[in-house]
Coordinates of C-alpha atoms in Angstrom, one line a residue:
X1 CA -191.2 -24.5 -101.2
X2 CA -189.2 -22.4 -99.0
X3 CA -190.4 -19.1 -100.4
X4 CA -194.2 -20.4 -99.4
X5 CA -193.6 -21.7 -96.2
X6 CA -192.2 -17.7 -95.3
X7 CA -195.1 -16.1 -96.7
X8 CA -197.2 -18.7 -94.8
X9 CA -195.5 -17.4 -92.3
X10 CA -196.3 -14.1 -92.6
X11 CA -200.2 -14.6 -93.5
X12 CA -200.2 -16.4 -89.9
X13 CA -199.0 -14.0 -87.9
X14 CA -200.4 -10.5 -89.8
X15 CA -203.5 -8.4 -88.7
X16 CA -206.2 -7.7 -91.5
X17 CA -207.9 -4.2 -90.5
X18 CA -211.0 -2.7 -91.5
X19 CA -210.7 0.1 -94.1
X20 CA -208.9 2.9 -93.3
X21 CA -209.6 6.4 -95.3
X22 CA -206.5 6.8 -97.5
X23 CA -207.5 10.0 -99.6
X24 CA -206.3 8.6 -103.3
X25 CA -206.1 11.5 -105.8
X26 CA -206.3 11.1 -109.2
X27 CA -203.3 11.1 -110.8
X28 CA -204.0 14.6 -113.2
X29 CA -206.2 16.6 -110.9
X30 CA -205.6 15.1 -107.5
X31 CA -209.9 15.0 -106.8
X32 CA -211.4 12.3 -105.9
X33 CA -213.1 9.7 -108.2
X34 CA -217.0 8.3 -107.5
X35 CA -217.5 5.2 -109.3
X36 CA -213.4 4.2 -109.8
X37 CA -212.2 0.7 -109.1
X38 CA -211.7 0.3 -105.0
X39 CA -214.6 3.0 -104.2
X40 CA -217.2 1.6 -106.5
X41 CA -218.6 -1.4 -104.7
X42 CA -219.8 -0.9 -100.8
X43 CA -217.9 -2.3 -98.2
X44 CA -214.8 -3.3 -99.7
X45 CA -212.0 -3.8 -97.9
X46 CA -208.5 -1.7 -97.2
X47 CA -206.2 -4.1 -96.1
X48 CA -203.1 -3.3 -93.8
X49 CA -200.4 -5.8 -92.9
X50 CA -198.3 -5.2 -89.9
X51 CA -195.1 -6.7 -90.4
X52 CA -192.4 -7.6 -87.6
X53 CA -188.3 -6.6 -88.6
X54 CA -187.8 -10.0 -88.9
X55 CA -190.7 -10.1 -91.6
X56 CA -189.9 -7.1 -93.5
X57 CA -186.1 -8.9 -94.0
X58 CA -187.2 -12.0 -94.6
X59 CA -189.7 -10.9 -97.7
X60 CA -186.8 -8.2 -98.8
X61 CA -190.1 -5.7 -99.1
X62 CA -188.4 -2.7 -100.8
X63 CA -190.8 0.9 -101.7
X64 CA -189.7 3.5 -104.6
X65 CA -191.3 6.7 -104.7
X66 CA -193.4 7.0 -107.7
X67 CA -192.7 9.2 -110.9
X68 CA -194.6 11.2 -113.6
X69 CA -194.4 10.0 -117.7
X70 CA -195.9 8.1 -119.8
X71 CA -195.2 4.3 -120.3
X72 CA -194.7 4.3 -123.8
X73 CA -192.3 7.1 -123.8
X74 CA -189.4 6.0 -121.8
X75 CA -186.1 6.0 -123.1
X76 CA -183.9 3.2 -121.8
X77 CA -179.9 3.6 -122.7
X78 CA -177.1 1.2 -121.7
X79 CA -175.0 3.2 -118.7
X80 CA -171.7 2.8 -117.2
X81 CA -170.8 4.1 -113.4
X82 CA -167.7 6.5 -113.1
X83 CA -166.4 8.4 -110.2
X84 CA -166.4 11.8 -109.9
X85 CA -163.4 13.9 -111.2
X86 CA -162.9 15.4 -107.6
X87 CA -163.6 12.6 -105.7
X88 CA -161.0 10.7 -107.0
X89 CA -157.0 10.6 -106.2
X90 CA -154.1 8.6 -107.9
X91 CA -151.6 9.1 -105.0
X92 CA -148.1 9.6 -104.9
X93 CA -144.2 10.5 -104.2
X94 CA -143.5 13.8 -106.0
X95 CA -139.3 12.6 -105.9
X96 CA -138.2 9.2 -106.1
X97 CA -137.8 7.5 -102.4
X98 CA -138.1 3.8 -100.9
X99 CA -140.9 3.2 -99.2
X100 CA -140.1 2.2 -95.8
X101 CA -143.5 1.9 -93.9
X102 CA -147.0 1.4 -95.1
X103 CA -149.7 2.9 -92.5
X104 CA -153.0 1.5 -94.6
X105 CA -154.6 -1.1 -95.9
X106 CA -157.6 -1.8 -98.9
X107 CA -160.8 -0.7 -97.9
X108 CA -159.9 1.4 -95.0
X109 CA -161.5 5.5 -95.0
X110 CA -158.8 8.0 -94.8
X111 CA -159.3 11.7 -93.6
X112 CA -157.7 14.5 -96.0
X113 CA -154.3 14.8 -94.7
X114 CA -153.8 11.2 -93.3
X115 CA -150.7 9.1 -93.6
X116 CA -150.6 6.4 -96.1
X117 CA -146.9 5.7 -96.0
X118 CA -143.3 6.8 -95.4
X119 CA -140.3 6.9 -97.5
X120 CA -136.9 7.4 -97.2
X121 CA -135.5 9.9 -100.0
X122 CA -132.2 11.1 -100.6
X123 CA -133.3 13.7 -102.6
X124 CA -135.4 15.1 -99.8
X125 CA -132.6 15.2 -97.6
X126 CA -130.3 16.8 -100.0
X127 CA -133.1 19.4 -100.3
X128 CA -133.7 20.1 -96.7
X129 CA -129.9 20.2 -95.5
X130 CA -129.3 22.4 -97.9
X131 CA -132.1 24.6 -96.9
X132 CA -130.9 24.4 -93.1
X133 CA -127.6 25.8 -94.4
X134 CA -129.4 28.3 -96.3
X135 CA -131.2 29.4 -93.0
X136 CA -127.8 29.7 -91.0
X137 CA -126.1 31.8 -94.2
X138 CA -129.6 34.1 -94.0
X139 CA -129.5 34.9 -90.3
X140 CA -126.0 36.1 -90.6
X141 CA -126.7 38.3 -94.2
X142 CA -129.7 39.9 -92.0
X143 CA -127.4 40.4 -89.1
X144 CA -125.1 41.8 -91.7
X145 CA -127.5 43.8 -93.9
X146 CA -129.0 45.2 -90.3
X147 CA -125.8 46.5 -88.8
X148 CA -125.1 48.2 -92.0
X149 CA -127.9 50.3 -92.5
X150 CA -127.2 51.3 -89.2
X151 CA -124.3 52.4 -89.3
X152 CA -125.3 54.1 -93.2
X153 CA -127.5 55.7 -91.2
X154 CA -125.1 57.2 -89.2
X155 CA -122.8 58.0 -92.2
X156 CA -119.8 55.3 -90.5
X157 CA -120.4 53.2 -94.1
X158 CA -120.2 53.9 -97.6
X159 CA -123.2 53.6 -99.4
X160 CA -121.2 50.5 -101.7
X161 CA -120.5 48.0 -98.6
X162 CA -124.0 49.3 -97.5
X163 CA -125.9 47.9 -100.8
X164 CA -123.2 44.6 -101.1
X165 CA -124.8 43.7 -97.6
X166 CA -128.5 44.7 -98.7
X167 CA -128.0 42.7 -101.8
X168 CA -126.7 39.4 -99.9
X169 CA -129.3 39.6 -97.7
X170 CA -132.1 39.6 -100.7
X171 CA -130.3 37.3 -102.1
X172 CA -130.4 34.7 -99.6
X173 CA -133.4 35.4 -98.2
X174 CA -134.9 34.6 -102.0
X175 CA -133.1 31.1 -102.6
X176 CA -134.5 30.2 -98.7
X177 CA -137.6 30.9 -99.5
X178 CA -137.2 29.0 -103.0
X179 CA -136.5 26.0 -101.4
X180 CA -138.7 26.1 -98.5
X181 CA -142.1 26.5 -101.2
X182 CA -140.2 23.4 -102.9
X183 CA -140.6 21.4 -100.0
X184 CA -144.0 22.7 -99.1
X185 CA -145.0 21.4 -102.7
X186 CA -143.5 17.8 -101.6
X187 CA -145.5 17.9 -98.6
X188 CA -143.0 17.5 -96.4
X189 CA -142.1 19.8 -93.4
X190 CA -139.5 22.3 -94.2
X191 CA -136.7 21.4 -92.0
X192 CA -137.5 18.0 -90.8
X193 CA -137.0 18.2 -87.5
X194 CA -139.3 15.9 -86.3
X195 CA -137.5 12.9 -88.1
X196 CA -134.9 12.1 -90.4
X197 CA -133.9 14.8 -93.4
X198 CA -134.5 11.6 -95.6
X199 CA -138.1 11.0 -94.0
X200 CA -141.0 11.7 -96.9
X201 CA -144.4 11.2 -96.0
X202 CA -146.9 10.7 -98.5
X203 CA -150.6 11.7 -97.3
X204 CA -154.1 11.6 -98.7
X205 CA -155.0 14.5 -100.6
X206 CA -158.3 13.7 -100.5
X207 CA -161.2 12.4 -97.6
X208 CA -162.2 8.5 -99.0
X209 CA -161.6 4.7 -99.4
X210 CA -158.0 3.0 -100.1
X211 CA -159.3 1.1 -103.2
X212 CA -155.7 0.0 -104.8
X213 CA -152.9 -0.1 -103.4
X214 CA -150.0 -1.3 -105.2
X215 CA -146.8 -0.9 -102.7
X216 CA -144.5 -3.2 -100.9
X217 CA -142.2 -2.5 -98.6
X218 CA -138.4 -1.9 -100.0
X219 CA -140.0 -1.1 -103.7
X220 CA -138.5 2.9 -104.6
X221 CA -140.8 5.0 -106.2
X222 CA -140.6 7.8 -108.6
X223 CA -142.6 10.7 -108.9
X224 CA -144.3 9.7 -111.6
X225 CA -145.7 6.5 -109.8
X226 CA -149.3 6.2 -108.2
X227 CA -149.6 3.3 -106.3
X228 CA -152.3 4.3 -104.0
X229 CA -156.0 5.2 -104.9
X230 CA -158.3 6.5 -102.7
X231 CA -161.9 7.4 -103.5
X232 CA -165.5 8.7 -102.5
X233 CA -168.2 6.4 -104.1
X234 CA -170.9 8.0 -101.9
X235 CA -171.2 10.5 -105.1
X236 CA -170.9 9.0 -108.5
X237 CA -171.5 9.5 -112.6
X238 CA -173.5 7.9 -114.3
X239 CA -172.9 7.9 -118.2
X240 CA -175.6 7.3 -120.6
X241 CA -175.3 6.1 -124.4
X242 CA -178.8 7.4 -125.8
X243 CA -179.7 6.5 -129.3
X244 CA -179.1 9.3 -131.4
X245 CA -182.4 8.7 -132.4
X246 CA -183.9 9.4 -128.9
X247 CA -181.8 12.4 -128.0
X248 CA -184.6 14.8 -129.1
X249 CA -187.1 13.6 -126.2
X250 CA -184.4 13.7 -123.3
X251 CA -184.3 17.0 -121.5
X252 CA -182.1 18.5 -118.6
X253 CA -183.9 17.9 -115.2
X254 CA -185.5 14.8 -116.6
X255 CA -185.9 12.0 -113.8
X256 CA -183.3 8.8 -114.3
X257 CA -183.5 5.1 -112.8
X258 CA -180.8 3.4 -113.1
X259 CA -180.2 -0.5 -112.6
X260 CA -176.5 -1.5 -111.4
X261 CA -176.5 -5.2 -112.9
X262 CA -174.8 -6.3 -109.3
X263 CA -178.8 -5.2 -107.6
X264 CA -180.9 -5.9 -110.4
X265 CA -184.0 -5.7 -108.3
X266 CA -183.0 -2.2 -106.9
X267 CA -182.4 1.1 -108.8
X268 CA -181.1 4.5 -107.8
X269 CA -182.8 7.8 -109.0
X270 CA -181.3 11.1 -109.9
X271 CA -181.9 13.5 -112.9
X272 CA -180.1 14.6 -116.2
X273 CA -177.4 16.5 -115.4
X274 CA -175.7 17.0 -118.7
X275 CA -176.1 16.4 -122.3
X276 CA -173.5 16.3 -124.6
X277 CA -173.4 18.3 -128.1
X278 CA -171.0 15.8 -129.6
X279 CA -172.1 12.4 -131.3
X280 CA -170.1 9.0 -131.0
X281 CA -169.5 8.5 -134.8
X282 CA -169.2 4.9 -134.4
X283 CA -171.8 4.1 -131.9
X284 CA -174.4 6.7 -133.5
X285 CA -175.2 7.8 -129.6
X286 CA -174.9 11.2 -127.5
X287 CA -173.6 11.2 -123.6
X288 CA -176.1 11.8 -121.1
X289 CA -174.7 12.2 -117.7
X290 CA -176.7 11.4 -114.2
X291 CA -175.2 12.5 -110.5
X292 CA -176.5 9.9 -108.0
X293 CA -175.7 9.4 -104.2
X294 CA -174.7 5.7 -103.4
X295 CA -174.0 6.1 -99.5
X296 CA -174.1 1.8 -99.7
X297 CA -171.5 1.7 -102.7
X298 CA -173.7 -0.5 -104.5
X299 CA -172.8 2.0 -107.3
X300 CA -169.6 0.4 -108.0
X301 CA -167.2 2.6 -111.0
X302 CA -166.4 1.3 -114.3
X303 CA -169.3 -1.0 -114.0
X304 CA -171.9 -1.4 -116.1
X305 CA -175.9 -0.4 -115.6
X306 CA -179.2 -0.1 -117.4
X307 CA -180.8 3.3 -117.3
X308 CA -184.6 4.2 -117.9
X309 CA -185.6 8.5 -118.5
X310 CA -188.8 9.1 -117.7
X311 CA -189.6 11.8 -120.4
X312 CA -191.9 14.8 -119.5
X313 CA -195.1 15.4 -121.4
X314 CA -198.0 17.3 -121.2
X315 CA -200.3 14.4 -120.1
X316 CA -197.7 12.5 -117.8
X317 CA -199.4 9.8 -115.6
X318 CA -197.8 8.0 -112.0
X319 CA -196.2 5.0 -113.2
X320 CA -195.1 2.2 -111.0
X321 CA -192.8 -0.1 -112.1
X322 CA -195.1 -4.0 -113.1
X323 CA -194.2 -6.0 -110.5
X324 CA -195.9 -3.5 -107.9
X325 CA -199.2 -4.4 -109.3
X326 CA -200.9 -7.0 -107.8
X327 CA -205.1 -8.5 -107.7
X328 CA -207.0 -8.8 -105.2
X329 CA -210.5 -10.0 -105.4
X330 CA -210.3 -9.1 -109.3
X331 CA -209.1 -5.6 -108.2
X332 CA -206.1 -4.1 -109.5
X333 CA -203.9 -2.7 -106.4
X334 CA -200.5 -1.4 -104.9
X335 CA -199.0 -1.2 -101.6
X336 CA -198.3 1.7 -99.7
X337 CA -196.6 2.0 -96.4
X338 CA -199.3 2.4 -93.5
X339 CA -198.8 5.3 -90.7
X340 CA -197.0 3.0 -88.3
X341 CA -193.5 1.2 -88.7
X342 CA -194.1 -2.2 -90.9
X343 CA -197.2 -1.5 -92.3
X344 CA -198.4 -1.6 -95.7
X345 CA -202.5 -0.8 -96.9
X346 CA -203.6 -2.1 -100.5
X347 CA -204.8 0.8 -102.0
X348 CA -207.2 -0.2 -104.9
X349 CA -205.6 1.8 -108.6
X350 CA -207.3 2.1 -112.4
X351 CA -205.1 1.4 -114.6
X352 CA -203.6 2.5 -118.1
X353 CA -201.0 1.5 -120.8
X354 CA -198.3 -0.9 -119.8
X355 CA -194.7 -0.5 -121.6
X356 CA -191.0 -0.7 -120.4
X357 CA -192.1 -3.1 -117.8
X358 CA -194.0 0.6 -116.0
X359 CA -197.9 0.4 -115.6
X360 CA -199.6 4.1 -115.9
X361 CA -202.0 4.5 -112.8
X362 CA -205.1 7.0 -114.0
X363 CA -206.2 6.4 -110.3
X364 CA -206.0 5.7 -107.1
X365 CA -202.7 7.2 -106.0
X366 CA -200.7 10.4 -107.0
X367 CA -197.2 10.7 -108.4
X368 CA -194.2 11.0 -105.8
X369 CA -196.1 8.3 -103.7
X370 CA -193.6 5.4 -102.3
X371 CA -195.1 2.2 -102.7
X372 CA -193.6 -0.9 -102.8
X373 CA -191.5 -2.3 -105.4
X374 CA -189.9 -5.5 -104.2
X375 CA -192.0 -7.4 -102.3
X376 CA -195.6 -6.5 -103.2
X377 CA -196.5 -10.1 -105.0
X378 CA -195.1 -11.6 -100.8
X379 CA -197.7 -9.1 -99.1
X380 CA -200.9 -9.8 -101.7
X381 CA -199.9 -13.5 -101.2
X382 CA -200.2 -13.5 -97.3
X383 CA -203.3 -11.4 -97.6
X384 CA -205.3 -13.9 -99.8
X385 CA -203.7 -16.7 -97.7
X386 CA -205.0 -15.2 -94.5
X387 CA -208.4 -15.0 -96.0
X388 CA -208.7 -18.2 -97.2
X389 CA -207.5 -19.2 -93.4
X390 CA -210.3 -16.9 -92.1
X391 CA -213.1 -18.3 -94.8
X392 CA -212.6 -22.1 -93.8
X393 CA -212.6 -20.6 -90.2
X394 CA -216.1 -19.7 -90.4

């Protein structure tokens, strides 16, 4: 009841214009058609609704751009999401501290190089006092070492106490620089002077999201624990299971939907990326992997989606997925959006086969067309609800 009053709603308050030249091209030659469905009969209509923002969110209206392949040769696989290798970090201590601040929460974006907490290691502060004695004992063997090659130089040293002072020198200067690489490993700053010898702080290696966090203040951690995760989800893999008997249609470059089972109306399209050589023994299927962009995070990793590959062939046809299809006045049609902001023209289409839940189009609009997906069965309803407002009108 709800859902009729809004599209009542809509019918009401949309303009129906006259038609409007939209130059369909047929789908394998891109030339016009004389005698195909919308151009056939004189005087038919090309309707446009204008929709307000508040009526595009209320009907969810939602356009995909529309791919080449043929209905009955799509391959569909079960998928699961996965970040990507390098856009992932298990973060933490590299020597065991207590952790004596935390600086960020779950869910907040991080910059490389940001805090995410402090610790308090003894270890660290063994480390660095020993380097600053190490820096003290080197400033003296270089004082040392200088004065005598000078004087070598000058034949007031013997050449012995002049290599015992080159060789303390090296020798120093090499376990300095030792421990100062140590510490630059840690991540920590060499001497500590801006805090406490014992001060460790543990930073993101990586630009992201805090998405675990498993820390408390008071716990000590070792350098094999990891309790912070950050991520980048705008980037993500998506793994395929094909069939081992559908392997042999699926090609590199071949264009992917895939469905995340959290947006079931929605889907996200990419291309093959990768197949794998090796096949799953027990599963009898090959890995096929997809690179998407999810800049909403509706993508979510380690969860499972449906994916769809549109194989090439030779005599690949637009398809649009079924529920983009509507009738009006016994003509088959799709909606495309109109030149302005909110608008969206019924462009009359011949169809073809139907499989997969895709509907080939042999005419009426070309292949990387958007035209709406979600929302299509809304906009037909308020168009044959305005004209039955307009017939009794008359």
């Amino acid at each position: 009841m709800i859902r009729n009053l809004q599209i009542l709603f809509v019918a009401i308050s949309f303009l129906v214009y006259q038609p409007l030249a939209y130059g369909a091209e047929e789908a394998e030659g891109g030339q016009h058609q004389k005698g195909e469905a919308g151009h056939s009969a004189e005087g038919s209509e090309a309707r446009e609704v204008h929709l307000t923002p508040e009526q595009r969110e209320l009907l969810s209206v939602q356009t995909v751009t529309v791919p080449r392949g043929r209905a009955d040769n799509i391959v569909t696989a079960p998928a699961e999401v996965h970040y990507v290798p390098d856009r992932v970090a298990e973060v933490g201590p590299l020597l065991q501290g207590k952790l004596t601040r935390l600086a960020v929460d779950l869910g907040d974006q991080v910059e490389k190089g940001q805090l995410l907490a402090t610790l308090n290691s003894v270890e660290l502060a063994r480390i660095r006092s020993r380097l600053n004695s190490l820096k003290a004992r080197k400033e003296a063997a270089t004082a040392e070492y200088q004065r005598e090659k000078q004087l070598r130089s000058e034949s007031f040293t013997s050449e012995e106490e002049f290599l015992d002072a080159k060789a303390a020198y090296l020798e120093i200067t090499a376990e300095y620089d030792s421990i100062r690489e140590q510490l630059e490993v840690f991540g920590s700053d060499s001497s500590g002077a801006d805090s406490s010898l014992a001060q460790y702080a543990l930073r993101s290696p990586i630009q992201g999201r805090i998405e675990r966090m498993d820390a408390r203040l008071g716990q000590t951690l070792s350098s094999s624990d990891t309790p912070f995760t950050v991520a980048d989800t705008s980037v993500v893999w998506v793994m395929l299971q094909v069939a081992e008997t559908d392997i042999g249609r699926v090609s590199v470059g071949d264009e992917v939907q895939v469905f995340s089972k959290s947006v079931a109306d929605r889907f996200h399209t990419g291309e093959v990326s990768w197949i794998s050589n090796e096949l799953d023994e027990e599963t009898r299927t090959i890995t096929v992997r997809v690179v998407l962009e999810s800049p909403n995070g509706d993508l979510r990793p380690n969860t499972y989606a449906k994916a769809r590959v549109m194989t090439q062939s030779a005599a690949s046809l637009p398809l649009v997925p079924h529920d983009a299809v509507q009738t009006i006045d016994d003509e088959s049609v799709v909606f495309v959006p109109g030149n302005e902001g909110g608008a969206y023209k019924a462009v009359p289409v011949t169809l073809g086969k139907e499989a997969n839940d895709w509907i080939e189009i042999k005419s009426g609009i070309s292949a990387n067309t958007e035209v709406v997906s979600v929302g299509a069965f809304d906009l037909m309803s308020a168009i044959t609800a305005s004209g039955r407002s307009a017939a009794h009108g008359h």
